[in-house]
Tab-separated table of C-alpha atoms in Angstrom:
chain	number	residue	atom	x	y	z
A	1	MET	CA	-0.026	0.133	0.016
A	2	GLU	CA	2.837	2.516	1.018
A	3	LEU	CA	4.988	1.307	-1.886
A	4	GLU	CA	1.861	1.926	-4.200
A	5	LYS	CA	1.591	5.587	-2.996
A	6	SER	CA	5.319	6.126	-3.761
A	7	PHE	CA	5.439	4.138	-6.941
A	8	ASP	CA	6.043	7.174	-9.141
A	9	LYS	CA	8.896	8.518	-6.990
A	10	PHE	CA	10.638	5.088	-7.275
A	11	LYS	CA	9.861	5.008	-11.120
A	12	ALA	CA	11.499	8.823	-11.547
A	13	GLN	CA	14.687	7.453	-9.996
A	14	GLY	CA	14.715	4.828	-12.588
A	15	LEU	CA	13.967	2.171	-9.932
A	16	ALA	CA	11.690	-0.872	-10.098
A	17	VAL	CA	10.029	-2.211	-7.091
A	18	ALA	CA	8.947	-5.665	-5.901
A	19	ALA	CA	7.511	-6.977	-2.722
A	20	ILE	CA	7.541	-10.444	-1.195
A	21	SER	CA	5.278	-11.836	0.955
A	22	TYR	CA	4.695	-15.485	3.000
A	23	ASP	CA	1.102	-14.992	1.905
A	24	ASN	CA	-0.347	-17.245	-0.441
A	25	PRO	CA	-1.670	-15.957	-4.150
A	26	GLU	CA	-5.344	-15.956	-2.976
A	27	ILE	CA	-4.589	-13.625	0.112
A	28	LEU	CA	-2.478	-11.317	-2.128
A	29	ALA	CA	-5.182	-11.135	-4.836
A	30	HIS	CA	-7.772	-10.404	-2.224
A	31	PHE	CA	-5.650	-7.720	-0.704
A	32	SER	CA	-4.593	-6.261	-4.394
A	33	GLU	CA	-8.356	-5.956	-5.186
A	34	ARG	CA	-9.600	-4.257	-1.875
A	35	MET	CA	-6.676	-1.570	-2.329
A	36	GLY	CA	-7.575	-1.146	-6.103
A	37	GLY	CA	-4.445	-2.875	-7.611
A	38	PHE	CA	-0.804	-2.403	-7.412
A	39	ARG	CA	1.637	-1.351	-10.180
A	40	TYR	CA	4.484	-3.475	-9.117
A	41	PRO	CA	4.894	-7.304	-8.543
A	42	LEU	CA	3.413	-8.815	-5.322
A	43	LEU	CA	5.194	-11.985	-5.032
A	44	ALA	CA	3.594	-14.900	-3.229
A	45	ASP	CA	6.254	-17.320	-1.105
A	46	PRO	CA	3.596	-19.109	0.943
A	47	ALA	CA	6.624	-21.773	1.887
A	48	SER	CA	8.858	-18.840	2.574
A	49	GLU	CA	11.732	-20.076	0.579
A	50	MET	CA	12.590	-16.749	-0.875
A	51	ILE	CA	12.463	-15.538	2.787
A	52	ARG	CA	14.643	-17.918	4.074
A	53	ALA	CA	17.084	-17.635	1.401
A	54	PHE	CA	17.473	-13.905	2.211
A	55	GLY	CA	17.945	-14.816	5.785
A	56	ILE	CA	14.907	-12.730	7.067
A	57	LEU	CA	12.748	-15.300	8.394
A	58	ASN	CA	11.123	-14.009	11.640
A	59	ARG	CA	12.220	-16.514	14.279
A	60	ASN	CA	10.180	-14.664	17.019
A	61	VAL	CA	7.166	-16.275	15.655
A	62	PRO	CA	6.616	-19.862	17.119
A	63	GLU	CA	6.482	-22.743	14.475
A	64	ASP	CA	3.016	-23.859	15.381
A	65	HIS	CA	1.575	-20.238	15.017
A	66	ALA	CA	-0.499	-19.321	11.996
A	67	PHE	CA	1.947	-16.371	11.355
A	68	PHE	CA	4.981	-18.579	11.165
A	69	GLY	CA	6.746	-18.238	7.863
A	70	MET	CA	6.407	-14.246	7.771
A	71	ALA	CA	9.719	-12.218	7.129
A	72	ARG	CA	11.210	-9.410	9.376
A	73	PRO	CA	9.918	-6.210	7.670
A	74	GLY	CA	12.538	-4.436	5.686
A	75	THR	CA	13.807	-3.497	2.299
A	76	PHE	CA	16.837	-4.552	0.053
A	77	VAL	CA	18.100	-2.046	-2.417
A	78	VAL	CA	19.690	-3.970	-5.223
A	79	ASP	CA	21.666	-2.779	-8.232
A	80	ALA	CA	21.508	-3.547	-11.848
A	81	ASP	CA	23.798	-6.640	-11.426
A	82	GLY	CA	21.611	-8.173	-8.532
A	83	ILE	CA	24.207	-6.760	-5.766
A	84	VAL	CA	22.767	-5.717	-2.481
A	85	THR	CA	23.886	-2.162	-2.049
A	86	SER	CA	22.066	-1.306	1.157
A	87	LYS	CA	19.251	-2.723	3.551
A	88	TYR	CA	16.938	-1.299	5.872
A	89	PHE	CA	15.457	-3.501	8.695
A	90	GLU	CA	14.144	-2.711	12.274
A	91	PRO	CA	14.570	-4.893	15.145
A	92	GLY	CA	10.557	-5.314	15.602
A	93	HIS	CA	8.095	-6.356	13.239
A	94	ARG	CA	5.835	-3.194	14.231
A	95	GLN	CA	8.746	-0.856	13.090
A	96	ARG	CA	10.007	-0.002	9.642
A	97	VAL	CA	11.641	2.503	7.444
A	98	THR	CA	8.970	4.234	5.110
A	99	ALA	CA	9.284	4.145	1.440
A	100	ASP	CA	9.677	8.060	1.042
A	101	SER	CA	12.528	7.968	3.764
A	102	LEU	CA	14.355	5.270	1.828
A	103	LEU	CA	13.902	7.561	-1.384
A	104	VAL	CA	15.206	10.711	0.621
A	105	ARG	CA	18.128	9.133	2.016
A	106	GLU	CA	19.317	6.590	-0.824
A	107	PHE	CA	18.339	8.633	-3.955
A	108	GLY	CA	17.945	12.680	-2.611
A	109	ALA	CA	14.480	12.713	-3.677
A	110	ASP	CA	12.091	15.499	-2.692
A	111	GLY	CA	10.270	15.063	0.540
A	112	GLY	CA	7.084	16.659	2.245
A	113	THR	CA	6.204	20.195	2.458
A	114	ARG	CA	9.082	22.324	3.194
A	115	LEU	CA	9.792	25.189	5.566
A	116	GLN	CA	12.219	28.063	4.762
A	117	ILE	CA	14.258	30.150	7.404
A	118	ASP	CA	16.536	33.004	6.100
A	119	THR	CA	19.148	33.749	8.464
A	120	ALA	CA	22.006	36.395	8.298
A	121	HIS	CA	24.477	33.447	7.760
A	122	PHE	CA	22.599	31.113	5.680
A	123	LYS	CA	19.243	29.754	4.204
A	124	LEU	CA	17.806	26.711	6.082
A	125	ILE	CA	14.993	24.452	4.516
A	126	ALA	CA	13.503	21.830	6.828
A	127	TYR	CA	11.104	19.009	5.582
A	128	ALA	CA	10.101	15.521	6.471
A	129	ALA	CA	10.412	12.622	4.099
A	130	GLN	CA	6.425	12.755	3.792
A	131	ASP	CA	3.708	14.624	5.241
A	132	ASN	CA	2.057	11.878	7.151
A	133	ALA	CA	2.812	8.886	9.292
A	134	ARG	CA	1.723	5.749	11.031
A	135	ARG	CA	2.579	3.861	14.374
A	136	GLY	CA	5.911	2.279	13.913
A	137	ASN	CA	6.956	4.351	11.080
A	138	ARG	CA	10.685	5.470	10.885
A	139	ILE	CA	10.746	8.710	9.049
A	140	THR	CA	13.690	10.823	7.957
A	141	LEU	CA	13.682	14.589	8.772
A	142	VAL	CA	15.995	16.640	6.375
A	143	LEU	CA	17.592	19.922	7.165
A	144	GLU	CA	19.265	21.791	4.327
A	145	LEU	CA	21.672	24.532	4.420
A	146	GLU	CA	22.533	27.069	1.721
A	147	LEU	CA	25.632	28.972	2.754
A	148	PRO	CA	26.695	31.924	0.949
A	149	PRO	CA	30.408	32.165	-0.735
A	150	LYS	CA	33.075	32.675	2.220
A	151	MET	CA	30.616	31.411	5.012
A	152	HIS	CA	31.138	28.370	7.080
A	153	VAL	CA	29.660	26.222	10.107
A	154	TYR	CA	31.847	24.189	12.093
A	155	ALA	CA	31.134	20.570	12.148
A	156	PRO	CA	31.167	17.799	14.658
A	157	GLY	CA	34.497	17.162	16.256
A	158	VAL	CA	35.581	20.686	16.489
A	159	GLU	CA	37.095	22.164	19.606
A	160	GLY	CA	36.789	25.547	20.750
A	161	TYR	CA	33.725	26.279	18.518
A	162	ARG	CA	30.173	25.283	18.694
A	163	PRO	CA	29.453	22.582	16.027
A	164	VAL	CA	26.215	22.013	14.194
A	165	SER	CA	23.784	19.617	16.015
A	166	VAL	CA	20.271	18.598	15.770
A	167	VAL	CA	18.153	17.879	18.999
A	168	VAL	CA	14.684	16.403	18.495
A	169	ALA	CA	12.455	17.184	21.810
A	170	GLU	CA	12.324	14.287	23.935
A	171	ALA	CA	9.017	12.424	23.872
A	172	PRO	CA	7.817	8.929	25.291
A	173	TYR	CA	6.442	8.026	21.923
A	174	LEU	CA	9.393	8.949	19.843
A	175	LYS	CA	12.720	7.167	19.186
A	176	VAL	CA	15.485	9.489	18.019
A	177	HIS	CA	18.330	8.043	15.905
A	178	ASP	CA	21.803	9.259	15.519
A	179	THR	CA	22.068	12.373	13.130
A	180	VAL	CA	23.695	11.687	9.607
A	181	PHE	CA	26.214	14.564	8.896
A	182	PRO	CA	27.841	14.758	5.427
A	183	GLU	CA	31.589	14.426	5.164
A	184	SER	CA	33.198	17.737	6.548
A	185	GLU	CA	36.193	19.572	5.018
A	186	ILE	CA	39.216	20.616	7.037
A	187	MET	CA	39.896	24.133	6.871
A	188	HIS	CA	43.053	25.972	7.822
A	189	LEU	CA	42.804	29.166	9.892
A	190	PRO	CA	46.384	30.802	9.404
A	191	ALA	CA	45.763	33.793	11.957
A	192	ILE	CA	45.594	31.328	14.621
A	193	GLN	CA	47.233	28.349	13.005
A	194	GLU	CA	44.300	26.043	13.621
A	195	SER	CA	42.929	23.455	11.296
A	196	VAL	CA	39.124	22.859	11.837
A	197	PRO	CA	36.284	20.631	10.365
A	198	VAL	CA	33.570	22.896	8.739
A	199	PHE	CA	30.837	22.528	6.347
A	200	HIS	CA	30.249	25.291	3.533
A	201	GLY	CA	28.186	25.494	0.114
A	202	SER	CA	25.355	23.009	0.312
A	203	VAL	CA	24.819	20.824	3.474
A	204	ARG	CA	22.299	18.043	3.768
A	205	ILE	CA	21.623	16.637	7.385
A	206	LEU	CA	19.426	13.579	8.028
A	207	GLN	CA	17.822	12.990	11.207
A	208	ASP	CA	15.649	9.674	11.498
A	209	ILE	CA	12.711	9.205	14.142
A	210	THR	CA	10.829	6.287	14.942
A	211	LEU	CA	7.255	6.910	16.048
A	212	SER	CA	6.145	4.111	19.051
A	213	PRO	CA	3.705	1.423	17.816
A	214	ARG	CA	1.769	2.708	21.022
A	215	LEU	CA	1.456	6.258	20.262
A	216	PRO	CA	-0.374	7.922	22.927
A	217	GLY	CA	-3.809	8.969	21.678
A	218	TYR	CA	-3.435	7.767	18.059
A	219	ASP	CA	-6.747	5.985	18.030
A	220	GLN	CA	-8.592	9.120	19.110
A	221	PRO	CA	-10.673	10.680	16.551
A	222	ASP	CA	-9.365	14.268	17.380
A	223	VAL	CA	-5.783	13.367	17.259
A	224	THR	CA	-4.855	13.725	13.615
A	225	GLU	CA	-1.499	15.556	13.922
A	226	LEU	CA	1.848	15.107	15.562
A	227	GLU	CA	4.125	17.868	15.970
A	228	ILE	CA	7.955	17.299	16.462
A	229	PRO	CA	10.004	20.289	17.880
A	230	VAL	CA	13.762	20.509	16.700
A	231	THR	CA	16.391	22.827	17.781
A	232	PHE	CA	19.315	23.241	15.466
A	233	SER	CA	22.589	24.693	16.795
A	234	TYR	CA	25.141	26.238	14.883
A	235	GLN	CA	28.048	28.619	15.076
A	236	ALA	CA	28.911	30.567	11.509
A	237	CYS	CA	32.006	32.409	10.418
A	238	ASP	CA	33.064	34.245	7.313
A	239	ASP	CA	36.588	35.199	6.315
A	240	LYS	CA	36.556	38.037	8.527
A	241	VAL	CA	34.200	37.529	11.529
A	242	CYS	CA	33.301	34.432	13.650
A	243	TYR	CA	29.698	35.305	14.885
A	244	LEU	CA	28.424	34.140	18.233
A	245	PRO	CA	26.819	30.446	18.438
A	246	SER	CA	22.981	30.524	17.878
A	247	GLU	CA	20.273	28.262	17.515
A	248	LEU	CA	17.005	27.892	15.402
A	249	SER	CA	13.801	26.182	16.141
A	250	VAL	CA	12.009	24.082	13.618
A	251	THR	CA	8.687	22.122	14.210
A	252	PHE	CA	7.926	19.377	12.026
A	253	LYS	CA	4.237	18.389	11.406
A	254	LEU	CA	2.849	14.932	10.474
A	255	ASP	CA	-0.522	13.803	9.680
A	256	LEU	CA	-1.454	10.809	11.506
A	257	LEU	CA	-2.954	7.995	9.497
A	258	PRO	CA	-4.488	4.462	10.671
A	259	HIS	CA	-3.029	1.096	9.962
A	260	ASP	CA	-5.165	-1.179	7.717
A	261	SER	CA	-6.528	-3.422	9.895
A	262	LYS	CA	-8.555	-5.680	7.905
A	263	ARG	CA	-7.775	-9.317	7.231
A	264	ALA	CA	-8.466	-11.650	4.503
A	265	PRO	CA	-11.484	-13.978	4.318
A	266	GLU	CA	-11.435	-16.629	7.064
A	267	GLU	CA	-11.395	-19.340	4.586
A	268	ILE	CA	-8.239	-18.255	2.927
A	269	ARG	CA	-6.277	-16.930	6.088
A	270	HIS	CA	-3.106	-18.654	7.423
A	271	LYS	CA	-3.628	-21.688	9.573
A	272	PRO	CA	-1.735	-23.001	12.533
A	273	SER	CA	0.669	-25.943	11.751
A	274	SER	CA	1.211	-28.578	14.462
A	275	SER	CA	4.478	-29.345	12.834
A	276	SER	CA	7.622	-27.342	11.381
A	277	ARG	CA	7.986	-26.339	7.912
Protein backbone atom coordinates (compact mmCIF):
# COMPACT_ATOMS: atom_id res chain seq x y z
CA MET A 1 0.00 0.00 0.00
CA GLU A 2 2.75 2.44 0.96
CA LEU A 3 4.93 1.32 -1.95
CA GLU A 4 2.06 2.01 -4.31
CA LYS A 5 1.75 5.60 -3.06
CA SER A 6 5.49 6.09 -3.65
CA PHE A 7 5.59 4.17 -6.94
CA ASP A 8 5.92 7.24 -9.17
CA LYS A 9 8.84 8.49 -7.06
CA PHE A 10 10.65 5.17 -7.47
CA LYS A 11 9.96 5.25 -11.20
CA ALA A 12 11.33 8.80 -11.47
CA GLN A 13 14.61 7.50 -10.00
CA GLY A 14 14.73 4.71 -12.59
CA LEU A 15 13.95 2.09 -9.95
CA ALA A 16 11.80 -1.01 -10.17
CA VAL A 17 9.92 -2.25 -7.11
CA ALA A 18 8.77 -5.70 -6.02
CA ALA A 19 7.38 -7.01 -2.73
CA ILE A 20 7.65 -10.53 -1.30
CA SER A 21 5.18 -11.92 1.23
CA TYR A 22 4.61 -15.26 2.94
CA ASP A 23 0.94 -14.89 2.02
CA ASN A 24 -0.50 -17.25 -0.58
CA PRO A 25 -1.69 -15.99 -4.00
CA GLU A 26 -5.33 -15.94 -2.86
CA ILE A 27 -4.60 -13.63 0.07
CA LEU A 28 -2.49 -11.32 -2.08
CA ALA A 29 -5.14 -11.24 -4.81
CA HIS A 30 -7.80 -10.31 -2.25
CA PHE A 31 -5.56 -7.61 -0.77
CA SER A 32 -4.74 -6.18 -4.20
CA GLU A 33 -8.40 -6.08 -5.21
CA ARG A 34 -9.40 -4.41 -1.93
CA MET A 35 -6.66 -1.77 -2.35
CA GLY A 36 -7.52 -1.04 -5.98
CA GLY A 37 -4.54 -2.87 -7.48
CA PHE A 38 -0.78 -2.35 -7.47
CA ARG A 39 1.59 -1.31 -10.23
CA TYR A 40 4.46 -3.47 -8.98
CA PRO A 41 4.84 -7.26 -8.62
CA LEU A 42 3.48 -8.67 -5.36
CA LEU A 43 5.17 -12.06 -5.04
CA ALA A 44 3.70 -14.94 -3.04
CA ASP A 45 6.15 -17.07 -1.05
CA PRO A 46 3.84 -19.30 1.02
CA ALA A 47 6.61 -21.80 1.80
CA SER A 48 8.94 -18.94 2.80
CA GLU A 49 11.64 -20.22 0.44
CA MET A 50 12.76 -16.78 -0.75
CA ILE A 51 12.36 -15.39 2.75
CA ARG A 52 14.69 -18.07 4.13
CA ALA A 53 17.15 -17.60 1.26
CA PHE A 54 17.46 -13.91 2.15
CA GLY A 55 17.92 -14.81 5.83
CA ILE A 56 15.00 -12.72 7.04
CA LEU A 57 12.62 -15.35 8.47
CA ASN A 58 11.05 -13.99 11.66
CA ARG A 59 12.24 -16.48 14.28
CA ASN A 60 10.25 -14.75 17.02
CA VAL A 61 7.10 -16.46 15.74
CA PRO A 62 6.55 -20.03 17.05
CA GLU A 63 6.57 -22.70 14.35
CA ASP A 64 3.05 -23.86 15.26
CA HIS A 65 1.63 -20.32 14.97
CA ALA A 66 -0.49 -19.25 12.01
CA PHE A 67 1.93 -16.40 11.32
CA PHE A 68 5.03 -18.61 11.19
CA GLY A 69 6.86 -18.06 7.93
CA MET A 70 6.53 -14.29 7.89
CA ALA A 71 9.58 -12.20 7.16
CA ARG A 72 11.14 -9.52 9.26
CA PRO A 73 9.83 -6.37 7.55
CA GLY A 74 12.47 -4.51 5.62
CA THR A 75 13.83 -3.44 2.27
CA PHE A 76 16.80 -4.44 0.14
CA VAL A 77 18.20 -1.99 -2.40
CA VAL A 78 19.69 -3.99 -5.29
CA ASP A 79 21.66 -2.67 -8.25
CA ALA A 80 21.35 -3.71 -11.90
CA ASP A 81 23.84 -6.55 -11.33
CA GLY A 82 21.77 -8.04 -8.52
CA ILE A 83 24.15 -6.81 -5.81
CA VAL A 84 22.59 -5.64 -2.55
CA THR A 85 23.88 -2.10 -2.04
CA SER A 86 22.00 -1.35 1.18
CA LYS A 87 19.28 -2.73 3.39
CA TYR A 88 16.79 -1.32 5.87
CA PHE A 89 15.53 -3.52 8.70
CA GLU A 90 14.24 -2.73 12.17
CA PRO A 91 14.44 -4.95 15.29
CA GLY A 92 10.66 -5.30 15.71
CA HIS A 93 7.97 -6.26 13.22
CA ARG A 94 5.95 -3.16 14.09
CA GLN A 95 8.66 -0.71 13.08
CA ARG A 96 9.80 -0.07 9.55
CA VAL A 97 11.53 2.54 7.41
CA THR A 98 9.03 4.21 5.10
CA ALA A 99 9.42 4.11 1.33
CA ASP A 100 9.66 7.89 1.13
CA SER A 101 12.40 7.95 3.78
CA LEU A 102 14.38 5.39 1.80
CA LEU A 103 14.03 7.52 -1.33
CA VAL A 104 15.21 10.63 0.49
CA ARG A 105 18.18 8.90 2.14
CA GLU A 106 19.37 6.79 -0.77
CA PHE A 107 18.51 8.87 -3.81
CA GLY A 108 18.03 12.46 -2.63
CA ALA A 109 14.37 12.47 -3.63
CA ASP A 110 12.11 15.37 -2.73
CA GLY A 111 10.28 14.97 0.56
CA GLY A 112 7.19 16.58 2.01
CA THR A 113 6.18 20.18 2.66
CA ARG A 114 9.16 22.49 3.05
CA LEU A 115 9.79 25.19 5.62
CA GLN A 116 12.34 27.87 4.76
CA ILE A 117 14.13 30.02 7.32
CA ASP A 118 16.44 32.81 6.17
CA THR A 119 19.14 33.87 8.62
CA ALA A 120 21.94 36.39 8.35
CA HIS A 121 24.35 33.51 7.74
CA PHE A 122 22.54 30.98 5.55
CA LYS A 123 19.22 29.68 4.27
CA LEU A 124 17.72 26.69 6.06
CA ILE A 125 15.17 24.41 4.40
CA ALA A 126 13.52 21.80 6.63
CA TYR A 127 11.16 18.99 5.65
CA ALA A 128 10.21 15.44 6.49
CA ALA A 129 10.42 12.65 3.94
CA GLN A 130 6.61 12.66 3.93
CA ASP A 131 3.75 14.67 5.37
CA ASN A 132 1.96 11.75 7.02
CA ALA A 133 2.88 8.88 9.31
CA ARG A 134 1.61 5.75 11.01
CA ARG A 135 2.56 4.11 14.28
CA GLY A 136 5.89 2.34 14.01
CA ASN A 137 7.08 4.38 11.02
CA ARG A 138 10.73 5.36 10.87
CA ILE A 139 10.81 8.71 9.11
CA THR A 140 13.69 10.86 7.93
CA LEU A 141 13.75 14.56 8.79
CA VAL A 142 15.94 16.71 6.56
CA LEU A 143 17.74 19.98 7.26
CA GLU A 144 19.36 21.59 4.22
CA LEU A 145 21.69 24.57 4.54
CA GLU A 146 22.65 26.90 1.72
CA LEU A 147 25.65 28.96 2.80
CA PRO A 148 26.89 31.93 0.76
CA PRO A 149 30.48 32.10 -0.47
CA LYS A 150 33.14 32.53 2.26
CA MET A 151 30.65 31.46 4.97
CA HIS A 152 31.03 28.21 6.91
CA VAL A 153 29.64 26.46 9.98
CA TYR A 154 31.61 24.17 12.24
CA ALA A 155 31.22 20.41 11.94
CA PRO A 156 31.04 17.84 14.75
CA GLY A 157 34.45 17.15 16.24
CA VAL A 158 35.56 20.77 16.33
CA GLU A 159 37.08 22.09 19.56
CA GLY A 160 36.72 25.63 20.84
CA TYR A 161 33.71 26.40 18.63
CA ARG A 162 30.11 25.22 18.61
CA PRO A 163 29.50 22.51 16.00
CA VAL A 164 26.19 22.07 14.23
CA SER A 165 23.81 19.80 16.12
CA VAL A 166 20.25 18.58 15.79
CA VAL A 167 18.28 17.96 18.99
CA VAL A 168 14.79 16.45 18.80
CA ALA A 169 12.56 17.28 21.76
CA GLU A 170 12.25 14.25 24.03
CA ALA A 171 8.94 12.41 23.99
CA PRO A 172 8.03 8.92 25.26
CA TYR A 173 6.51 8.02 21.90
CA LEU A 174 9.62 8.90 19.86
CA LYS A 175 12.87 7.06 19.31
CA VAL A 176 15.55 9.42 18.04
CA HIS A 177 18.33 7.89 15.94
CA ASP A 178 21.84 9.20 15.38
CA THR A 179 22.07 12.30 13.21
CA VAL A 180 23.73 11.72 9.84
CA PHE A 181 26.03 14.54 8.74
CA PRO A 182 27.80 14.83 5.38
CA GLU A 183 31.55 14.55 5.25
CA SER A 184 33.19 17.71 6.53
CA GLU A 185 36.20 19.53 5.12
CA ILE A 186 39.27 20.64 7.02
CA MET A 187 39.83 24.39 6.89
CA HIS A 188 43.15 25.91 7.88
CA LEU A 189 42.97 29.18 9.82
CA PRO A 190 46.36 30.89 9.32
CA ALA A 191 45.69 33.72 11.78
CA ILE A 192 45.49 31.33 14.72
CA GLN A 193 47.31 28.36 13.18
CA GLU A 194 44.37 25.99 13.55
CA SER A 195 42.81 23.38 11.28
CA VAL A 196 39.12 22.77 11.94
CA PRO A 197 36.32 20.65 10.40
CA VAL A 198 33.68 22.76 8.67
CA PHE A 199 30.73 22.66 6.30
CA HIS A 200 30.23 25.17 3.51
CA GLY A 201 28.13 25.50 0.37
CA SER A 202 25.20 23.06 0.33
CA VAL A 203 24.85 20.90 3.44
CA ARG A 204 22.27 18.12 3.89
CA ILE A 205 21.69 16.73 7.38
CA LEU A 206 19.47 13.70 8.04
CA GLN A 207 17.70 12.93 11.30
CA ASP A 208 15.64 9.74 11.64
CA ILE A 209 12.87 9.26 14.19
CA THR A 210 10.67 6.23 14.87
CA LEU A 211 7.12 6.63 16.13
CA SER A 212 6.15 4.21 18.86
CA PRO A 213 3.67 1.48 17.87
CA ARG A 214 1.78 2.60 20.99
CA LEU A 215 1.65 6.28 20.14
CA PRO A 216 -0.54 7.86 22.86
CA GLY A 217 -3.89 9.15 21.66
CA TYR A 218 -3.29 7.72 18.21
CA ASP A 219 -6.70 6.04 17.97
CA GLN A 220 -8.63 9.06 19.24
CA PRO A 221 -10.64 10.75 16.46
CA ASP A 222 -9.52 14.23 17.48
CA VAL A 223 -5.80 13.35 17.35
CA THR A 224 -4.89 13.84 13.69
CA GLU A 225 -1.51 15.60 13.81
CA LEU A 226 1.84 15.11 15.49
CA GLU A 227 4.30 17.95 16.10
CA ILE A 228 8.02 17.24 16.45
CA PRO A 229 10.03 20.22 17.78
CA VAL A 230 13.69 20.29 16.74
CA THR A 231 16.50 22.64 17.77
CA PHE A 232 19.32 23.29 15.32
CA SER A 233 22.46 24.79 16.88
CA TYR A 234 25.43 26.20 14.99
CA GLN A 235 28.24 28.73 14.88
CA ALA A 236 28.89 30.50 11.59
CA CYS A 237 31.98 32.35 10.42
CA ASP A 238 33.02 34.14 7.27
CA ASP A 239 36.48 35.21 6.12
CA LYS A 240 36.48 38.14 8.55
CA VAL A 241 34.10 37.51 11.47
CA CYS A 242 33.30 34.51 13.66
CA TYR A 243 29.75 35.06 14.89
CA LEU A 244 28.29 34.11 18.24
CA PRO A 245 26.77 30.63 18.56
CA SER A 246 23.08 30.55 17.73
CA GLU A 247 20.17 28.18 17.38
CA LEU A 248 16.97 27.82 15.38
CA SER A 249 13.69 26.17 16.34
CA VAL A 250 11.92 24.07 13.72
CA THR A 251 8.67 22.16 14.18
CA PHE A 252 7.92 19.26 11.85
CA LYS A 253 4.23 18.41 11.50
CA LEU A 254 2.97 14.97 10.47
CA ASP A 255 -0.61 13.98 9.72
CA LEU A 256 -1.43 10.73 11.51
CA LEU A 257 -2.93 7.90 9.47
CA PRO A 258 -4.49 4.65 10.71
CA HIS A 259 -3.10 1.23 9.85
CA ASP A 260 -5.08 -1.07 7.59
CA SER A 261 -6.45 -3.65 10.04
CA LYS A 262 -8.74 -5.57 7.70
CA ARG A 263 -7.90 -9.22 7.13
CA ALA A 264 -8.49 -11.69 4.34
CA PRO A 265 -11.61 -13.89 4.47
CA GLU A 266 -11.41 -16.70 7.02
CA GLU A 267 -11.32 -19.45 4.43
CA ILE A 268 -8.04 -18.25 2.86
CA ARG A 269 -6.20 -17.06 5.97
CA HIS A 270 -3.05 -18.67 7.32
CA LYS A 271 -3.73 -21.70 9.51
CA PRO A 272 -1.67 -22.87 12.51
CA SER A 273 0.57 -25.83 11.83
CA SER A 274 1.30 -28.59 14.32
CA SER A 275 4.56 -29.42 12.55
CA SER A 276 7.45 -27.19 11.53
CA ARG A 277 8.05 -26.31 7.92
